[in-house]
PDB file of C-alpha atoms in Angstrom:
ATOM      1  CA  MET A 584      13.586   6.651  42.675  1.00 74.00           C
ATOM      2  CA  THR A 585      11.003   4.510  40.784  1.00 80.00           C
ATOM      3  CA  TYR A 586      10.366   5.102  37.215  1.00 73.00           C
ATOM      4  CA  ARG A 587       7.457   3.425  35.303  1.00 79.00           C
ATOM      5  CA  PHE A 588       6.021   4.326  31.569  1.00 79.00           C
ATOM      6  CA  HIS A 589       3.817   7.150  31.179  1.00 80.00           C
ATOM      7  CA  HIS A 590       2.922   6.618  27.673  1.00 91.00           C
ATOM      8  CA  ILE A 591       3.945   5.193  24.339  1.00 92.00           C
ATOM      9  CA  HIS A 592       3.721   7.845  21.182  1.00 92.00           C
ATOM     10  CA  LEU A 593       3.440   6.465  17.691  1.00 93.00           C
ATOM     11  CA  LEU A 594       3.817   8.309  14.527  1.00 91.00           C
ATOM     12  CA  CYS A 595       1.391   7.128  11.646  1.00 93.00           C
ATOM     13  CA  THR A 596       0.522   7.814   8.287  1.00 91.00           C
ATOM     14  CA  ASN A 597      -3.170   7.792   8.753  1.00 95.00           C
ATOM     15  CA  LEU A 598      -4.411   9.088  12.155  1.00 97.00           C
ATOM     16  CA  GLU A 599      -8.170   7.894  11.872  1.00 98.00           C
ATOM     17  CA  ASN A 600      -7.054   4.654  10.526  1.00 97.00           C
ATOM     18  CA  THR A 601      -4.917   4.022  13.561  1.00 97.00           C
ATOM     19  CA  ILE A 602      -7.422   5.212  16.023  1.00 98.00           C
ATOM     20  CA  ASP A 603      -9.842   2.838  14.409  1.00 98.00           C
ATOM     21  CA  PHE A 604      -7.321  -0.263  14.841  1.00 97.00           C
ATOM     22  CA  PHE A 605      -6.439   0.237  18.643  1.00 97.00           C
ATOM     23  CA  THR A 606      -9.991   1.148  19.450  1.00 98.00           C
ATOM     24  CA  GLN A 607     -11.705  -1.898  17.413  1.00 97.00           C
ATOM     25  CA  ALA A 608      -8.883  -4.192  17.983  1.00 96.00           C
ATOM     26  CA  PHE A 609      -7.801  -3.928  21.725  1.00 96.00           C
ATOM     27  CA  GLY A 610     -10.861  -1.739  22.846  1.00 96.00           C
ATOM     28  CA  ALA A 611      -8.809   1.465  23.652  1.00 97.00           C
ATOM     29  CA  GLU A 612     -10.516   4.603  24.227  1.00 98.00           C
ATOM     30  CA  LEU A 613     -10.142   7.635  22.369  1.00 98.00           C
ATOM     31  CA  VAL A 614      -9.592  10.145  25.127  1.00 97.00           C
ATOM     32  CA  ALA A 615      -8.736  13.309  23.112  1.00 97.00           C
ATOM     33  CA  ARG A 616      -7.864  14.637  19.643  1.00 97.00           C
ATOM     34  CA  LYS A 617      -5.012  17.066  19.979  1.00 95.00           C
ATOM     35  CA  GLN A 618      -2.096  18.778  18.288  1.00 93.00           C
ATOM     36  CA  PHE A 619       1.537  17.773  19.126  1.00 89.00           C
ATOM     37  CA  GLY A 620       3.127  20.992  17.830  1.00 86.00           C
ATOM     38  CA  GLN A 621       1.978  21.592  14.465  1.00 87.00           C
ATOM     39  CA  ALA A 622       0.691  17.785  13.727  1.00 92.00           C
ATOM     40  CA  ASN A 623      -2.529  16.509  14.477  1.00 95.00           C
ATOM     41  CA  GLY A 624      -2.861  13.579  17.176  1.00 96.00           C
ATOM     42  CA  ALA A 625      -4.984  11.826  19.374  1.00 98.00           C
ATOM     43  CA  SER A 626      -4.660  10.362  22.915  1.00 97.00           C
ATOM     44  CA  LEU A 627      -5.832   6.837  23.496  1.00 97.00           C
ATOM     45  CA  SER A 628      -6.108   5.075  26.849  1.00 97.00           C
ATOM     46  CA  LEU A 629      -5.630   1.082  26.817  1.00 95.00           C
ATOM     47  CA  ASN A 630      -6.734   0.235  30.327  1.00 93.00           C
ATOM     48  CA  GLY A 631      -4.910   3.215  31.631  1.00 93.00           C
ATOM     49  CA  THR A 632      -1.819   2.993  29.465  1.00 93.00           C
ATOM     50  CA  THR A 633      -1.958   6.278  27.212  1.00 95.00           C
ATOM     51  CA  ILE A 634      -0.815   5.797  23.536  1.00 95.00           C
ATOM     52  CA  ASN A 635       0.024   9.088  21.816  1.00 95.00           C
ATOM     53  CA  LEU A 636      -0.888   8.824  18.153  1.00 95.00           C
ATOM     54  CA  ARG A 637       0.436  11.781  15.783  1.00 94.00           C
ATOM     55  CA  VAL A 638       0.861  12.361  12.016  1.00 93.00           C
ATOM     56  CA  ALA A 639       3.954  13.828  10.440  1.00 88.00           C
ATOM     57  CA  ALA A 640       4.318  17.587  10.711  1.00 86.00           C
ATOM     58  CA  GLU A 641       4.413  19.429   7.446  1.00 86.00           C
ATOM     59  CA  ASP A 642       8.133  20.152   7.625  1.00 84.00           C
ATOM     60  CA  GLU A 643       8.864  16.809   8.765  1.00 81.00           C
ATOM     61  CA  THR A 644      10.305  13.845   6.326  1.00 79.00           C
ATOM     62  CA  VAL A 645       9.703  10.312   7.816  1.00 78.00           C
ATOM     63  CA  ASN A 646      11.846   7.471   6.689  1.00 74.00           C
ATOM     64  CA  ALA A 647       9.353   4.504   6.675  1.00 66.00           C
ATOM     65  CA  ASP A 648      11.777   2.426   4.491  1.00 71.00           C
ATOM     66  CA  ALA A 649      13.623   0.926   7.195  1.00 69.00           C
ATOM     67  CA  PRO A 650      13.406  -3.025   7.492  1.00 70.00           C
ATOM     68  CA  LEU A 651      12.572  -4.462  10.889  1.00 66.00           C
ATOM     69  CA  PRO A 652      14.404  -4.875  13.226  1.00 69.00           C
ATOM     70  CA  ILE A 653      15.634  -1.140  13.833  1.00 70.00           C
ATOM     71  CA  TYR A 654      17.326  -0.076  16.822  1.00 69.00           C
ATOM     72  CA  GLY A 655      15.196   2.096  19.475  1.00 76.00           C
ATOM     73  CA  TYR A 656      11.792   0.306  18.498  1.00 78.00           C
ATOM     74  CA  HIS A 657      10.985  -3.227  18.158  1.00 79.00           C
ATOM     75  CA  HIS A 658       7.442  -3.877  18.977  1.00 89.00           C
ATOM     76  CA  MET A 659       4.681  -3.117  21.732  1.00 93.00           C
ATOM     77  CA  CYS A 660       3.135  -6.010  23.624  1.00 94.00           C
ATOM     78  CA  VAL A 661      -0.590  -6.098  25.433  1.00 94.00           C
ATOM     79  CA  GLU A 662      -1.382  -8.798  27.801  1.00 94.00           C
ATOM     80  CA  VAL A 663      -4.551 -10.851  27.672  1.00 96.00           C
ATOM     81  CA  ASP A 664      -6.125 -13.657  30.060  1.00 96.00           C
ATOM     82  CA  ASN A 665      -6.514 -16.244  27.107  1.00 97.00           C
ATOM     83  CA  LEU A 666      -4.361 -15.897  24.158  1.00 97.00           C
ATOM     84  CA  ASP A 667      -6.184 -18.427  22.106  1.00 98.00           C
ATOM     85  CA  ALA A 668      -9.337 -16.364  22.484  1.00 97.00           C
ATOM     86  CA  ALA A 669      -7.668 -13.302  21.590  1.00 97.00           C
ATOM     87  CA  TYR A 670      -5.921 -14.684  18.670  1.00 98.00           C
ATOM     88  CA  ARG A 671      -9.408 -15.933  17.295  1.00 97.00           C
ATOM     89  CA  GLU A 672     -11.050 -12.530  17.916  1.00 96.00           C
ATOM     90  CA  LEU A 673      -8.076 -10.582  16.164  1.00 97.00           C
ATOM     91  CA  ARG A 674      -8.387 -12.984  13.133  1.00 97.00           C
ATOM     92  CA  ASP A 675     -11.984 -12.347  13.012  1.00 97.00           C
ATOM     93  CA  LYS A 676     -11.389  -8.655  12.880  1.00 96.00           C
ATOM     94  CA  LYS A 677      -9.068  -9.521   9.699  1.00 97.00           C
ATOM     95  CA  ILE A 678      -5.871  -8.311  11.674  1.00 97.00           C
ATOM     96  CA  GLU A 679      -3.144 -10.125  10.126  1.00 97.00           C
ATOM     97  CA  CYS A 680      -0.827 -12.423  12.161  1.00 97.00           C
ATOM     98  CA  SER A 681       2.489 -12.925  11.448  1.00 96.00           C
ATOM     99  CA  VAL A 682       3.542 -15.144  14.203  1.00 96.00           C
ATOM    100  CA  PRO A 683       0.723 -17.598  15.472  1.00 98.00           C
ATOM    101  CA  PRO A 684       0.351 -18.566  19.025  1.00 98.00           C
ATOM    102  CA  ARG A 685       3.187 -20.480  20.586  1.00 97.00           C
ATOM    103  CA  ASN A 686       4.444 -21.318  24.042  1.00 97.00           C
ATOM    104  CA  THR A 687       7.846 -19.884  25.124  1.00 94.00           C
ATOM    105  CA  PRO A 688      10.416 -21.423  27.530  1.00 93.00           C
ATOM    106  CA  ASP A 689       9.817 -18.677  30.046  1.00 91.00           C
ATOM    107  CA  ASN A 690       6.301 -19.797  30.825  1.00 95.00           C
ATOM    108  CA  LEU A 691       4.070 -17.575  28.184  1.00 95.00           C
ATOM    109  CA  ARG A 692       2.031 -17.992  25.360  1.00 97.00           C
ATOM    110  CA  VAL A 693       2.810 -15.128  22.607  1.00 96.00           C
ATOM    111  CA  ALA A 694       1.414 -14.370  19.086  1.00 97.00           C
ATOM    112  CA  PHE A 695       2.500 -11.241  16.912  1.00 96.00           C
ATOM    113  CA  PHE A 696       0.096  -9.354  14.846  1.00 96.00           C
ATOM    114  CA  LYS A 697       0.604  -6.511  12.311  1.00 95.00           C
ATOM    115  CA  GLY A 698      -0.726  -3.186  12.880  1.00 95.00           C
ATOM    116  CA  PRO A 699      -1.165  -0.019  10.692  1.00 94.00           C
ATOM    117  CA  ASP A 700       2.243   1.318   9.339  1.00 90.00           C
ATOM    118  CA  ASP A 701       3.743  -2.326   9.989  1.00 88.00           C
ATOM    119  CA  ILE A 702       3.520  -1.636  13.940  1.00 91.00           C
ATOM    120  CA  VAL A 703       4.636  -5.008  15.325  1.00 91.00           C
ATOM    121  CA  ILE A 704       2.217  -5.790  18.075  1.00 94.00           C
ATOM    122  CA  GLU A 705       2.737  -8.822  20.530  1.00 95.00           C
ATOM    123  CA  VAL A 706      -0.144 -10.325  22.410  1.00 96.00           C
ATOM    124  CA  LEU A 707       0.765 -12.247  25.523  1.00 95.00           C
ATOM    125  CA  GLN A 708      -0.554 -14.757  27.897  1.00 96.00           C
ATOM    126  CA  GLN A 709       1.123 -15.629  31.332  1.00 95.00           C
ATOM    127  CA  LEU A 710       0.901 -19.322  31.762  1.00 96.00           C
TER     128      LEU A 710
END
């Protein structure tokens, strides 16, 4: 049996802001606006990976006060060919960097950024 990720699904406070963030920061494409149950949402494509977004449904209470890290979700990662160029581009777009570019012992160059609703996004380059 072969397993692979089909999509990432994020809950967000502001759907339009989150769509704008992923389309403008990373070049994701808005594929469709949709309903997930009773909640408004959207599907984006980032070079073939689906990112589903939705706001809380009327009958849901979302606890956003949990400090990071939390069990189950820590961060998502996008890969680029040139981390330093991506770092400059994202900073020019006023996206907050929480960990500036650095090399890791396992031959990677990484940086971490803050997305909407404090989503942690790693940007990675294989060296």
